[in-house]
Tab-separated table of C-alpha atoms in Angstrom:
chain	number	residue	atom	x	y	z
J	1	MET	CA	18.192	-5.805	-27.225
J	2	SER	CA	17.098	-4.490	-24.307
J	3	LEU	CA	13.845	-3.980	-25.038
J	4	LYS	CA	11.552	-4.585	-28.582
J	5	VAL	CA	8.420	-3.090	-28.366
J	6	GLU	CA	6.024	-4.500	-31.470
J	7	GLY	CA	2.981	-3.357	-33.074
J	8	LEU	CA	1.900	-2.646	-29.389
J	9	TYR	CA	-2.252	-1.608	-28.916
J	10	LYS	CA	-4.337	-0.747	-26.257
J	11	SER	CA	-7.712	0.617	-25.842
J	12	PHE	CA	-9.659	1.873	-23.235
J	13	ASP	CA	-13.339	1.791	-23.752
J	14	GLY	CA	-13.074	1.919	-27.277
J	15	ASN	CA	-11.070	4.662	-27.210
J	16	THR	CA	-6.976	3.619	-28.456
J	17	VAL	CA	-4.672	5.032	-26.422
J	18	LEU	CA	-1.352	2.567	-28.215
J	19	ASN	CA	-1.774	1.924	-31.420
J	20	ASN	CA	-0.073	0.364	-33.314
J	21	ILE	CA	3.798	0.679	-30.975
J	22	ASN	CA	7.029	-0.671	-32.445
J	23	PHE	CA	10.795	-0.008	-30.776
J	24	LYS	CA	14.089	-0.972	-29.777
J	25	VAL	CA	15.802	0.416	-26.824
J	26	ASN	CA	19.430	-1.126	-27.392
J	27	LYS	CA	22.010	-1.573	-24.094
J	28	GLY	CA	23.386	1.246	-23.336
J	29	GLU	CA	20.670	3.844	-24.596
J	30	ILE	CA	18.915	6.109	-23.746
J	31	VAL	CA	15.350	6.998	-25.552
J	32	THR	CA	12.605	9.626	-24.244
J	33	ILE	CA	9.060	9.460	-25.714
J	34	ILE	CA	8.518	12.994	-25.909
J	35	GLY	CA	4.686	13.749	-26.656
J	36	PRO	CA	1.609	16.069	-25.441
J	37	SER	CA	-0.149	14.604	-22.025
J	38	GLY	CA	-2.549	12.236	-23.120
J	39	ALA	CA	-0.497	11.115	-26.114
J	40	GLY	CA	-0.081	7.628	-25.074
J	41	LYS	CA	3.315	7.657	-23.168
J	42	THR	CA	2.687	6.761	-19.347
J	43	THR	CA	0.197	3.802	-20.455
J	44	LEU	CA	3.273	2.618	-22.730
J	45	LEU	CA	5.405	2.974	-20.089
J	46	ARG	CA	3.039	1.056	-17.603
J	47	ALA	CA	2.750	-1.168	-20.851
J	48	VAL	CA	6.524	-1.940	-20.707
J	49	ASN	CA	6.356	-2.554	-16.642
J	50	GLY	CA	3.813	-4.760	-16.245
J	51	LEU	CA	1.266	-2.605	-14.704
J	52	GLU	CA	-0.371	-2.795	-17.672
J	53	ASP	CA	-1.884	-4.999	-19.962
J	54	ALA	CA	-1.736	-4.239	-24.021
J	55	ASP	CA	-4.292	-5.661	-26.137
J	56	LYS	CA	-2.121	-6.607	-28.868
J	57	GLY	CA	1.484	-6.655	-30.115
J	58	SER	CA	4.631	-7.697	-27.991
J	59	ILE	CA	7.217	-6.630	-25.649
J	60	GLU	CA	10.513	-8.216	-25.455
J	61	ILE	CA	12.892	-7.606	-22.454
J	62	ASP	CA	16.087	-8.575	-22.682
J	63	GLY	CA	15.289	-11.528	-24.504
J	64	ASP	CA	12.497	-13.003	-22.661
J	65	PHE	CA	7.917	-11.840	-23.754
J	66	LEU	CA	6.371	-10.066	-21.368
J	67	CYS	CA	3.744	-10.557	-24.100
J	68	LYS	CA	3.307	-11.229	-27.305
J	69	ASN	CA	1.065	-11.943	-30.086
J	70	ASN	CA	-1.368	-15.177	-30.266
J	71	VAL	CA	-3.843	-17.263	-32.630
J	72	GLU	CA	-6.424	-15.242	-30.528
J	73	GLY	CA	-4.687	-11.698	-29.723
J	74	ILE	CA	-2.694	-11.931	-27.235
J	75	GLU	CA	-1.220	-13.740	-24.397
J	76	TYR	CA	1.465	-13.174	-20.982
J	77	CYS	CA	4.036	-14.494	-19.659
J	78	SER	CA	3.743	-16.915	-17.298
J	79	LYS	CA	3.720	-15.931	-13.879
J	80	LYS	CA	7.041	-17.799	-13.210
J	81	GLN	CA	8.564	-15.895	-16.435
J	82	ASN	CA	7.279	-12.925	-15.211
J	83	LYS	CA	9.219	-12.983	-12.033
J	84	SER	CA	11.860	-13.243	-13.763
J	85	ILE	CA	11.107	-10.612	-16.289
J	86	ARG	CA	10.779	-8.226	-13.244
J	87	LYS	CA	13.867	-8.111	-12.311
J	88	LYS	CA	15.137	-7.360	-15.810
J	89	VAL	CA	13.053	-3.996	-15.448
J	90	GLY	CA	12.612	-1.072	-12.780
J	91	ILE	CA	11.142	1.848	-13.011
J	92	VAL	CA	11.098	5.378	-11.078
J	93	PHE	CA	7.933	6.396	-10.792
J	94	GLN	CA	7.368	10.162	-10.715
J	95	SER	CA	5.717	10.122	-7.614
J	96	PHE	CA	8.935	7.732	-6.474
J	97	ASN	CA	6.806	5.484	-4.419
J	98	LEU	CA	8.853	4.883	-1.725
J	99	PHE	CA	8.096	3.203	0.778
J	100	PRO	CA	7.372	5.999	3.599
J	101	HIS	CA	7.659	3.923	6.992
J	102	MET	CA	11.024	2.845	6.080
J	103	ASN	CA	13.789	4.642	5.941
J	104	VAL	CA	16.252	4.716	3.158
J	105	MET	CA	18.404	1.588	3.621
J	106	GLU	CA	14.965	-0.461	4.033
J	107	ASN	CA	13.290	1.077	0.842
J	108	ILE	CA	16.481	0.097	-1.299
J	109	ILE	CA	17.270	-3.581	0.492
J	110	GLU	CA	13.735	-4.768	0.997
J	111	ALA	CA	13.380	-6.363	-2.488
J	112	PRO	CA	17.191	-7.790	-2.559
J	113	ARG	CA	16.732	-9.332	0.201
J	114	SER	CA	12.990	-10.807	-0.344
J	115	VAL	CA	13.099	-11.168	-3.916
J	116	LEU	CA	17.177	-11.645	-5.450
J	117	LYS	CA	17.124	-13.287	-1.559
J	118	MET	CA	19.677	-11.984	-0.996
J	119	ASN	CA	21.115	-11.988	3.028
J	120	LYS	CA	21.373	-8.899	5.191
J	121	LYS	CA	24.986	-7.472	5.510
J	122	ALA	CA	25.468	-7.897	1.213
J	123	ALA	CA	22.038	-6.384	0.663
J	124	ALA	CA	23.283	-3.409	2.612
J	125	GLU	CA	26.397	-3.075	1.169
J	126	LYS	CA	25.053	-2.713	-2.051
J	127	ALA	CA	22.587	-0.395	-1.250
J	128	GLU	CA	25.314	1.366	0.770
J	129	ALA	CA	27.675	1.805	-2.533
J	130	LEU	CA	24.928	2.864	-4.798
J	131	LEU	CA	23.835	5.731	-2.189
J	132	TYR	CA	27.796	5.929	-2.375
J	133	ASP	CA	27.258	6.581	-6.164
J	134	LEU	CA	24.407	8.364	-6.026
J	135	GLY	CA	25.888	11.133	-2.923
J	136	LEU	CA	23.209	10.329	-0.532
J	137	GLU	CA	25.859	8.408	1.869
J	138	THR	CA	24.586	10.170	4.659
J	139	LYS	CA	21.116	9.482	4.293
J	140	ALA	CA	20.959	6.317	4.269
J	141	SER	CA	18.800	5.465	8.468
J	142	ALA	CA	17.011	8.849	6.627
J	143	TYR	CA	13.063	8.463	6.281
J	144	PRO	CA	11.263	9.353	2.926
J	145	PHE	CA	9.524	12.493	4.372
J	146	GLN	CA	12.877	14.318	5.279
J	147	LEU	CA	14.127	14.558	1.755
J	148	SER	CA	13.664	16.934	-0.290
J	149	GLY	CA	12.431	15.735	-4.047
J	150	GLY	CA	15.502	15.241	-6.193
J	151	GLN	CA	17.403	12.656	-2.806
J	152	LYS	CA	14.060	10.879	-2.900
J	153	GLN	CA	14.386	10.537	-6.932
J	154	ARG	CA	17.773	9.189	-6.390
J	155	VAL	CA	16.461	6.384	-3.867
J	156	ALA	CA	14.303	5.059	-5.994
J	157	ILE	CA	16.742	4.738	-9.034
J	158	ALA	CA	18.923	3.615	-6.324
J	159	ARG	CA	15.903	1.485	-5.271
J	160	SER	CA	15.356	0.243	-9.294
J	161	CYS	CA	18.926	-0.945	-9.498
J	162	ALA	CA	19.573	-2.692	-6.444
J	163	LEU	CA	17.826	-5.892	-8.893
J	164	ASP	CA	20.691	-5.013	-11.503
J	165	PRO	CA	18.251	-4.066	-14.189
J	166	LYS	CA	18.381	-3.870	-17.991
J	167	LEU	CA	16.289	-1.831	-17.849
J	168	ILE	CA	15.208	1.500	-16.486
J	169	CYS	CA	12.385	3.728	-16.930
J	170	PHE	CA	12.394	7.220	-15.515
J	171	ASP	CA	8.168	8.296	-16.046
J	172	GLU	CA	9.117	12.616	-16.393
J	173	PRO	CA	11.863	12.434	-14.314
J	174	THR	CA	12.539	15.974	-14.200
J	175	SER	CA	8.671	16.601	-13.402
J	176	ALA	CA	9.506	17.246	-9.130
J	177	LEU	CA	13.550	18.993	-9.864
J	178	ASP	CA	14.296	22.367	-10.353
J	179	PRO	CA	16.390	23.719	-12.592
J	180	GLU	CA	20.137	23.505	-11.486
J	181	MET	CA	18.432	19.270	-10.206
J	182	ARG	CA	18.059	19.038	-13.815
J	183	GLU	CA	21.309	18.714	-14.540
J	184	GLY	CA	22.983	15.846	-11.498
J	185	ILE	CA	19.684	13.560	-12.985
J	186	ALA	CA	20.589	14.254	-16.748
J	187	ASN	CA	23.837	12.773	-15.445
J	188	ILE	CA	22.984	10.138	-13.348
J	189	ILE	CA	21.063	8.839	-16.340
J	190	ASP	CA	24.709	8.904	-17.976
J	191	ASP	CA	26.458	6.773	-15.501
J	192	LEU	CA	23.457	4.505	-16.093
J	193	ALA	CA	23.519	4.340	-19.825
J	194	GLU	CA	26.836	3.737	-19.756
J	195	LYS	CA	27.075	0.965	-17.130
J	196	ASN	CA	25.511	-0.134	-20.041
J	197	MET	CA	21.998	-0.319	-19.244
J	198	ALA	CA	19.036	0.774	-21.346
J	199	ILE	CA	17.339	3.502	-20.593
J	200	LEU	CA	13.644	4.926	-21.194
J	201	ILE	CA	12.318	8.046	-20.640
J	202	ILE	CA	8.886	9.518	-20.811
J	203	THR	CA	8.749	13.098	-20.169
J	204	HIS	CA	7.601	16.528	-22.278
J	205	ASP	CA	10.286	18.162	-21.060
J	206	MET	CA	11.926	18.506	-25.065
J	207	ALA	CA	15.001	20.171	-23.354
J	208	PHE	CA	15.520	17.994	-21.335
J	209	ALA	CA	15.118	15.427	-23.428
J	210	LYS	CA	17.691	16.600	-26.357
J	211	ARG	CA	19.433	16.639	-23.129
J	212	VAL	CA	19.948	12.948	-22.397
J	213	SER	CA	18.963	11.475	-25.542
J	214	HIS	CA	20.758	9.095	-28.170
J	215	ARG	CA	17.337	9.560	-30.182
J	216	VAL	CA	14.064	11.048	-29.020
J	217	LEU	CA	10.429	9.053	-30.076
J	218	PHE	CA	7.460	11.583	-31.184
J	219	ILE	CA	4.234	9.904	-29.793
J	220	GLU	CA	0.757	11.356	-30.114
J	221	ASN	CA	-2.488	10.105	-30.230
J	222	GLY	CA	-0.885	6.649	-29.835
J	223	LYS	CA	1.036	6.515	-32.851
J	224	LEU	CA	4.860	6.997	-32.906
J	225	ILE	CA	4.919	9.587	-35.570
J	226	ASP	CA	8.110	10.942	-35.750
J	227	GLU	CA	12.433	10.280	-34.092
J	228	GLY	CA	15.048	12.406	-33.884
J	229	LYS	CA	19.107	10.919	-33.409
J	230	LYS	CA	21.322	13.151	-30.562
J	231	ASP	CA	24.279	12.111	-34.085
J	232	ASN	CA	22.088	14.149	-35.706
J	233	ASN	CA	21.217	17.584	-34.175
J	234	PHE	CA	18.068	16.641	-33.364
J	235	SER	CA	17.577	17.821	-37.250
J	236	ASP	CA	15.955	14.630	-38.936
J	237	ILE	CA	13.225	15.548	-37.326
J	238	SER	CA	11.119	16.170	-40.115
J	239	SER	CA	7.565	16.647	-38.835
J	240	LYS	CA	5.837	19.908	-38.677
J	241	ARG	CA	3.856	19.043	-36.497
J	242	VAL	CA	7.031	18.488	-33.851
J	243	LEU	CA	8.921	20.477	-34.685
J	244	ASN	CA	5.550	22.766	-33.541
J	245	TYR	CA	5.944	21.462	-30.451
J	246	ILE	CA	9.299	21.360	-29.163
J	247	ASN	CA	9.423	25.350	-30.262
J	248	SER	CA	6.669	26.076	-28.882
Z	1	MET	CA	-14.532	4.109	52.911
Z	2	ALA	CA	-15.478	1.387	54.582
Z	3	TYR	CA	-18.457	0.817	52.955
Z	4	ILE	CA	-16.595	1.205	49.813
Z	5	ASN	CA	-14.303	-2.039	50.912
Z	6	SER	CA	-17.451	-3.950	51.338
Z	7	LEU	CA	-18.251	-3.227	47.718
Z	8	LEU	CA	-14.739	-4.443	46.821
Z	9	PRO	CA	-15.664	-8.158	46.498
Z	10	SER	CA	-18.189	-8.481	44.606
Z	11	LEU	CA	-17.309	-5.327	42.728
Z	12	ILE	CA	-14.304	-6.979	41.968
Z	13	SER	CA	-15.558	-10.343	40.658
Z	14	GLY	CA	-17.902	-7.797	37.938
Z	15	LEU	CA	-14.993	-6.264	36.826
Z	16	THR	CA	-13.759	-10.087	36.217
Z	17	THR	CA	-16.062	-10.586	33.964
Z	18	THR	CA	-16.026	-7.620	31.730
Z	19	LEU	CA	-12.000	-7.683	31.298
Z	20	GLU	CA	-12.831	-11.695	30.503
Z	21	ILE	CA	-14.859	-10.475	27.533
Z	22	PHE	CA	-12.947	-7.001	26.849
Z	23	ILE	CA	-9.430	-9.410	26.258
Z	24	ILE	CA	-11.281	-11.789	24.955
Z	25	THR	CA	-13.242	-9.847	22.118
Z	26	LEU	CA	-10.422	-7.683	20.999
Z	27	LEU	CA	-7.538	-10.878	20.653
Z	28	ILE	CA	-10.296	-12.358	18.096
Z	29	SER	CA	-12.213	-9.859	16.975
Z	30	ILE	CA	-8.762	-7.265	15.564
Z	31	PRO	CA	-7.257	-10.517	13.343
Z	32	LEU	CA	-10.923	-11.418	12.416
Z	33	GLY	CA	-11.618	-7.999	11.241
Z	34	VAL	CA	-8.581	-7.382	9.225
Z	35	VAL	CA	-9.500	-11.210	7.371
Z	36	VAL	CA	-12.709	-9.388	7.004
Z	37	ALA	CA	-11.925	-6.597	5.698
Z	38	PHE	CA	-10.016	-7.920	3.049
Z	39	GLY	CA	-13.435	-10.470	2.243
Z	40	ARG	CA	-14.020	-6.768	1.435
Z	41	LEU	CA	-12.516	-5.298	-0.565
Z	42	SER	CA	-11.589	-9.158	-2.618
Z	43	ASN	CA	-12.670	-9.062	-6.645
Z	44	ILE	CA	-15.230	-12.754	-5.792
Z	45	LYS	CA	-18.640	-11.205	-5.699
Z	46	VAL	CA	-19.519	-13.758	-3.190
Z	47	ILE	CA	-17.269	-13.207	-0.644
Z	48	SER	CA	-17.741	-9.414	-0.605
Z	49	LYS	CA	-21.325	-9.525	-1.234
Z	50	THR	CA	-21.665	-11.841	1.735
Z	51	ILE	CA	-19.766	-9.825	3.971
Z	52	GLN	CA	-21.047	-6.786	2.965
Z	53	SER	CA	-24.503	-9.023	4.431
Z	54	TYR	CA	-22.854	-9.666	7.577
Z	55	ILE	CA	-21.709	-6.500	8.240
Z	56	LEU	CA	-24.768	-4.753	7.495
Z	57	VAL	CA	-26.997	-7.387	9.923
Z	58	MET	CA	-24.119	-6.559	12.730
Z	59	ARG	CA	-23.729	-2.911	12.336
Z	60	GLY	CA	-27.800	-2.659	11.762
Z	61	THR	CA	-28.980	-4.497	14.852
Z	62	PRO	CA	-28.850	-3.502	18.171
Z	63	LEU	CA	-25.493	-5.576	20.068
Z	64	MET	CA	-28.108	-6.599	22.817
Z	65	LEU	CA	-30.265	-7.797	20.528
Z	66	GLN	CA	-27.915	-10.155	18.831
Z	67	LEU	CA	-26.497	-11.359	22.755
Z	68	VAL	CA	-30.023	-12.144	22.844
Z	69	PHE	CA	-29.858	-13.788	19.289
Z	70	VAL	CA	-27.080	-15.807	20.106
Z	71	PHE	CA	-28.033	-16.691	23.476
Z	72	PHE	CA	-31.664	-17.608	23.557
Z	73	GLY	CA	-32.013	-17.707	19.644
Z	74	LEU	CA	-29.400	-19.997	18.570
Z	75	PRO	CA	-30.357	-23.382	20.982
Z	76	TYR	CA	-33.197	-23.541	18.665
Z	77	ILE	CA	-31.469	-24.518	15.793
Z	78	GLY	CA	-29.416	-26.866	17.801
Z	79	ILE	CA	-26.375	-24.765	19.308
Z	80	ALA	CA	-26.401	-24.172	22.595
Z	81	LEU	CA	-24.175	-22.096	23.837
Z	82	ASP	CA	-23.161	-21.101	27.632
Z	83	ARG	CA	-23.536	-17.374	29.381
Z	84	ASN	CA	-20.096	-16.832	28.401
Z	85	THR	CA	-19.432	-18.159	25.061
Z	86	ALA	CA	-22.401	-17.062	23.749
Z	87	ALA	CA	-21.563	-13.577	25.206
Z	88	LEU	CA	-18.232	-13.660	23.000
Z	89	VAL	CA	-19.302	-15.192	20.129
Z	90	ALA	CA	-22.047	-12.021	19.771
Z	91	PHE	CA	-19.274	-9.306	20.543
Z	92	ILE	CA	-16.852	-10.706	18.053
Z	93	LEU	CA	-18.803	-10.985	15.155
Z	94	ASN	CA	-20.016	-7.573	16.485
Z	95	TYR	CA	-16.930	-5.771	16.894
Z	96	ALA	CA	-15.436	-7.610	14.129
Z	97	ALA	CA	-17.835	-6.488	11.953
Z	98	TYR	CA	-17.166	-2.602	13.068
Z	99	PHE	CA	-13.276	-3.631	13.200
Z	100	ALA	CA	-13.981	-4.716	9.896
Z	101	GLU	CA	-14.714	-1.548	8.424
Z	102	ILE	CA	-12.041	0.840	9.804
Z	103	PHE	CA	-9.543	-1.563	8.664
Z	104	ARG	CA	-10.549	-1.601	5.153
Z	105	GLY	CA	-11.085	2.872	5.130
Z	106	GLY	CA	-7.476	2.368	5.869
Z	107	ILE	CA	-6.634	-0.564	3.339
Z	108	ASP	CA	-8.202	1.933	1.031
Z	109	SER	CA	-6.665	5.123	2.119
Z	110	ILE	CA	-3.225	3.457	1.551
Z	111	GLU	CA	-2.200	5.490	-2.744
Z	112	ILE	CA	-2.155	2.769	-5.226
Z	113	GLY	CA	1.308	3.891	-6.410
Z	114	GLN	CA	2.421	2.225	-2.938
Z	115	TYR	CA	1.085	-1.556	-4.205
Z	116	GLU	CA	2.678	-0.348	-8.193
Z	117	GLY	CA	6.301	0.398	-5.914
Z	118	ALA	CA	6.192	-3.170	-4.953
Z	119	ILE	CA	4.644	-5.278	-8.076
Z	120	VAL	CA	7.383	-3.318	-9.886
Z	121	LEU	CA	10.256	-4.648	-7.142
Z	122	GLY	CA	8.515	-8.129	-7.311
Z	123	LEU	CA	7.355	-8.127	-4.569
Z	124	SER	CA	5.338	-11.210	-3.181
Z	125	LYS	CA	2.031	-10.379	-2.461
Z	126	VAL	CA	1.439	-11.280	0.787
Z	127	ARG	CA	4.634	-9.884	1.711
Z	128	THR	CA	3.398	-6.192	-0.264
Z	129	ILE	CA	0.250	-6.919	1.846
Z	130	THR	CA	2.983	-7.954	5.466
Z	131	LYS	CA	5.774	-5.806	5.450
Z	132	ILE	CA	4.166	-2.389	2.592
Z	133	ILE	CA	0.657	-2.514	3.355
Z	134	LEU	CA	0.139	-2.987	6.447
Z	135	PRO	CA	2.343	-1.262	8.807
Z	136	GLN	CA	1.149	2.094	6.598
Z	137	VAL	CA	-3.182	0.532	7.578
Z	138	ILE	CA	-2.092	0.182	11.264
Z	139	LYS	CA	-0.777	4.567	11.372
Z	140	ARG	CA	-3.964	5.527	9.819
Z	141	VAL	CA	-6.740	3.334	11.628
Z	142	LEU	CA	-5.479	3.583	14.755
Z	143	PRO	CA	-7.516	6.809	16.583
Z	144	SER	CA	-10.470	4.734	15.411
Z	145	VAL	CA	-9.060	1.648	16.577
Z	146	GLY	CA	-9.190	3.511	20.317
Z	147	ASN	CA	-12.048	4.872	19.615
Z	148	GLU	CA	-13.869	1.171	19.014
Z	149	VAL	CA	-11.680	0.107	21.798
Z	150	ILE	CA	-13.014	2.458	24.104
Z	151	ASN	CA	-16.782	1.652	23.252
Z	152	LEU	CA	-16.166	-1.773	23.988
Z	153	VAL	CA	-15.368	-1.561	27.162
Z	154	LYS	CA	-18.776	0.589	28.251
Z	155	ASP	CA	-20.410	-1.888	26.075
Z	156	THR	CA	-18.978	-5.145	28.141
Z	157	SER	CA	-21.753	-4.334	30.654
Z	158	LEU	CA	-24.217	-5.775	27.830
Z	159	VAL	CA	-23.599	-8.844	28.666
Z	160	TYR	CA	-25.646	-8.392	32.048
Z	161	VAL	CA	-28.851	-9.554	29.390
Z	162	VAL	CA	-27.652	-13.215	29.223
Z	163	GLY	CA	-27.001	-13.403	32.892
Z	164	LEU	CA	-24.061	-12.593	33.010
Z	165	GLY	CA	-22.588	-10.803	36.301
Z	166	GLU	CA	-20.457	-7.497	35.064
Z	167	LEU	CA	-19.221	-4.619	36.981
Z	168	LEU	CA	-22.229	-2.856	36.613
Z	169	ARG	CA	-24.530	-5.033	37.409
Z	170	ALA	CA	-22.594	-5.567	40.274
Z	171	GLY	CA	-22.818	-2.465	40.967
Z	172	LYS	CA	-26.859	-1.808	40.141
Z	173	ILE	CA	-27.363	-4.797	43.074
Z	174	ALA	CA	-24.880	-3.035	45.734
Z	175	SER	CA	-27.306	-0.110	44.742
Z	176	ASN	CA	-30.606	-1.959	45.046
Z	177	ARG	CA	-29.602	-3.415	48.323
Z	178	ASP	CA	-28.123	-0.181	50.123
Z	179	ALA	CA	-30.302	2.061	48.325
Z	180	SER	CA	-27.268	4.500	47.700
Z	181	LEU	CA	-26.063	5.630	44.646
Z	182	ILE	CA	-22.039	5.437	45.634
Z	183	PRO	CA	-21.986	2.292	44.353
Z	184	PHE	CA	-22.485	3.283	41.470
Z	185	VAL	CA	-19.756	6.473	41.575
Z	186	ALA	CA	-17.625	3.079	41.715
Z	187	VAL	CA	-18.240	1.580	39.289
Z	188	GLY	CA	-18.027	4.725	37.216
Z	189	THR	CA	-15.010	5.317	38.363
Z	190	ILE	CA	-13.669	1.992	37.328
Z	191	TYR	CA	-14.543	2.381	34.390
Z	192	LEU	CA	-13.241	5.647	33.941
Z	193	LEU	CA	-9.659	4.428	34.941
Z	194	ILE	CA	-9.642	2.528	32.428
Z	195	VAL	CA	-10.716	3.337	29.689
Z	196	MET	CA	-7.808	6.638	31.196
Z	197	LEU	CA	-4.797	3.338	31.062
Z	198	LEU	CA	-6.718	2.806	27.276
Z	199	THR	CA	-6.055	6.175	26.357
Z	200	GLU	CA	-2.343	6.745	27.735
Z	201	GLY	CA	-1.612	3.215	25.695
Z	202	PHE	CA	-3.072	4.450	22.410
Z	203	LYS	CA	-1.179	7.925	22.585
Z	204	ARG	CA	1.970	6.359	22.991
Z	205	LEU	CA	1.059	3.280	20.203
Z	206	GLU	CA	0.114	6.655	18.073
Z	207	GLN	CA	3.753	8.719	19.299
Z	208	ARG	CA	5.249	4.747	18.097
Z	209	TYR	CA	4.167	5.099	14.903
Z	210	SER	CA	4.862	9.088	14.277
Z	211	TYR	CA	8.796	8.187	12.828
Z	212	TYR	CA	7.364	8.644	9.974
Z	213	LYS	CA	4.943	10.939	7.863
């Protein structure tokens, strides 16, 4: 099990954003959470990445608890544990959040150097291999502003992968891409899953979700309301609301 | 020309004082400004409120008054400083406040995504500030810092109120003595030359940071 979320609640100013969320992502599995804007997708992804604290519930990443329930509500792991969990989970942000003053290589080796304490040569070799896999071998010394949206996204993927995470999250991976490049990112995500990484995607792009996911979960008003599996060609989706959303 | 040459020794002596105040103030007030900026942005209320008051006083009263206060006022509470030190203390405190506000603006202008990018990679707070945030802040604040540095060159002329003989004062003495405006022309030219050098310096610095957007 790479990610297990149980009984997760979160509200902002009395407004419930996550309402008893339960799901798992296995090794090598691609799970997409889909739903309308404001359904709680982003908050959920941020909670899994420790960017937002939940109010109740547990998040378990590769056997370690980022947070779990205690008598008072919720307990977050210690700073030290947090550091080790950090290495297990990566995220590719919607806006990528590359560091603009660093070139592609520097962006990728920053964390391996300062967090994993790798030496420069080893970190650079690893980065070169990642760039090669992602078709960016000629871009190592380019700066983010010189790259297209799709290239930036691949640099962000390489930056995440450089820490060998067990789980990679994608926030709206198709939003910066033209239609032709969607297949490219879908292939990259397939490859990551084949390397046994767990993948969690949030999107409102149903066509993409169907193309790439093993399972699709539907979220609305902070609740997971339905689930479709690729094995069943997503025919197991039963809720009318969801069918309307998909077909609209 | 012979007349200007005769002015040079006193002008150079004044210029030395001017440059001394200028350089020492910059060397201390810029790093101090960074610290003050982070204090101003601190989540700890006591710290941010204290620093806000300090900035208000420094920006809200004339620098000349602050000079007078440090040199003539502080001895009443037992802190007697010599002229040079008093002038430096006043300038450093004043300029650190202005620099702090410039840096605060720069730090605030960095997108939250840069911090989050660093957090999810597991970078330490110190590393995030020094390697990710500050280098980007420097690029953004350079034009405003350049402005402030140029102001400082001219503000140094205020130290005459505590009896220091700086460049403008040297010119004024010569002008009164010789009933001539030429010393002022010479002084103005020297200020202009310094500012031209600084302008060129900042232009190059900005170019050095222009490798990314």
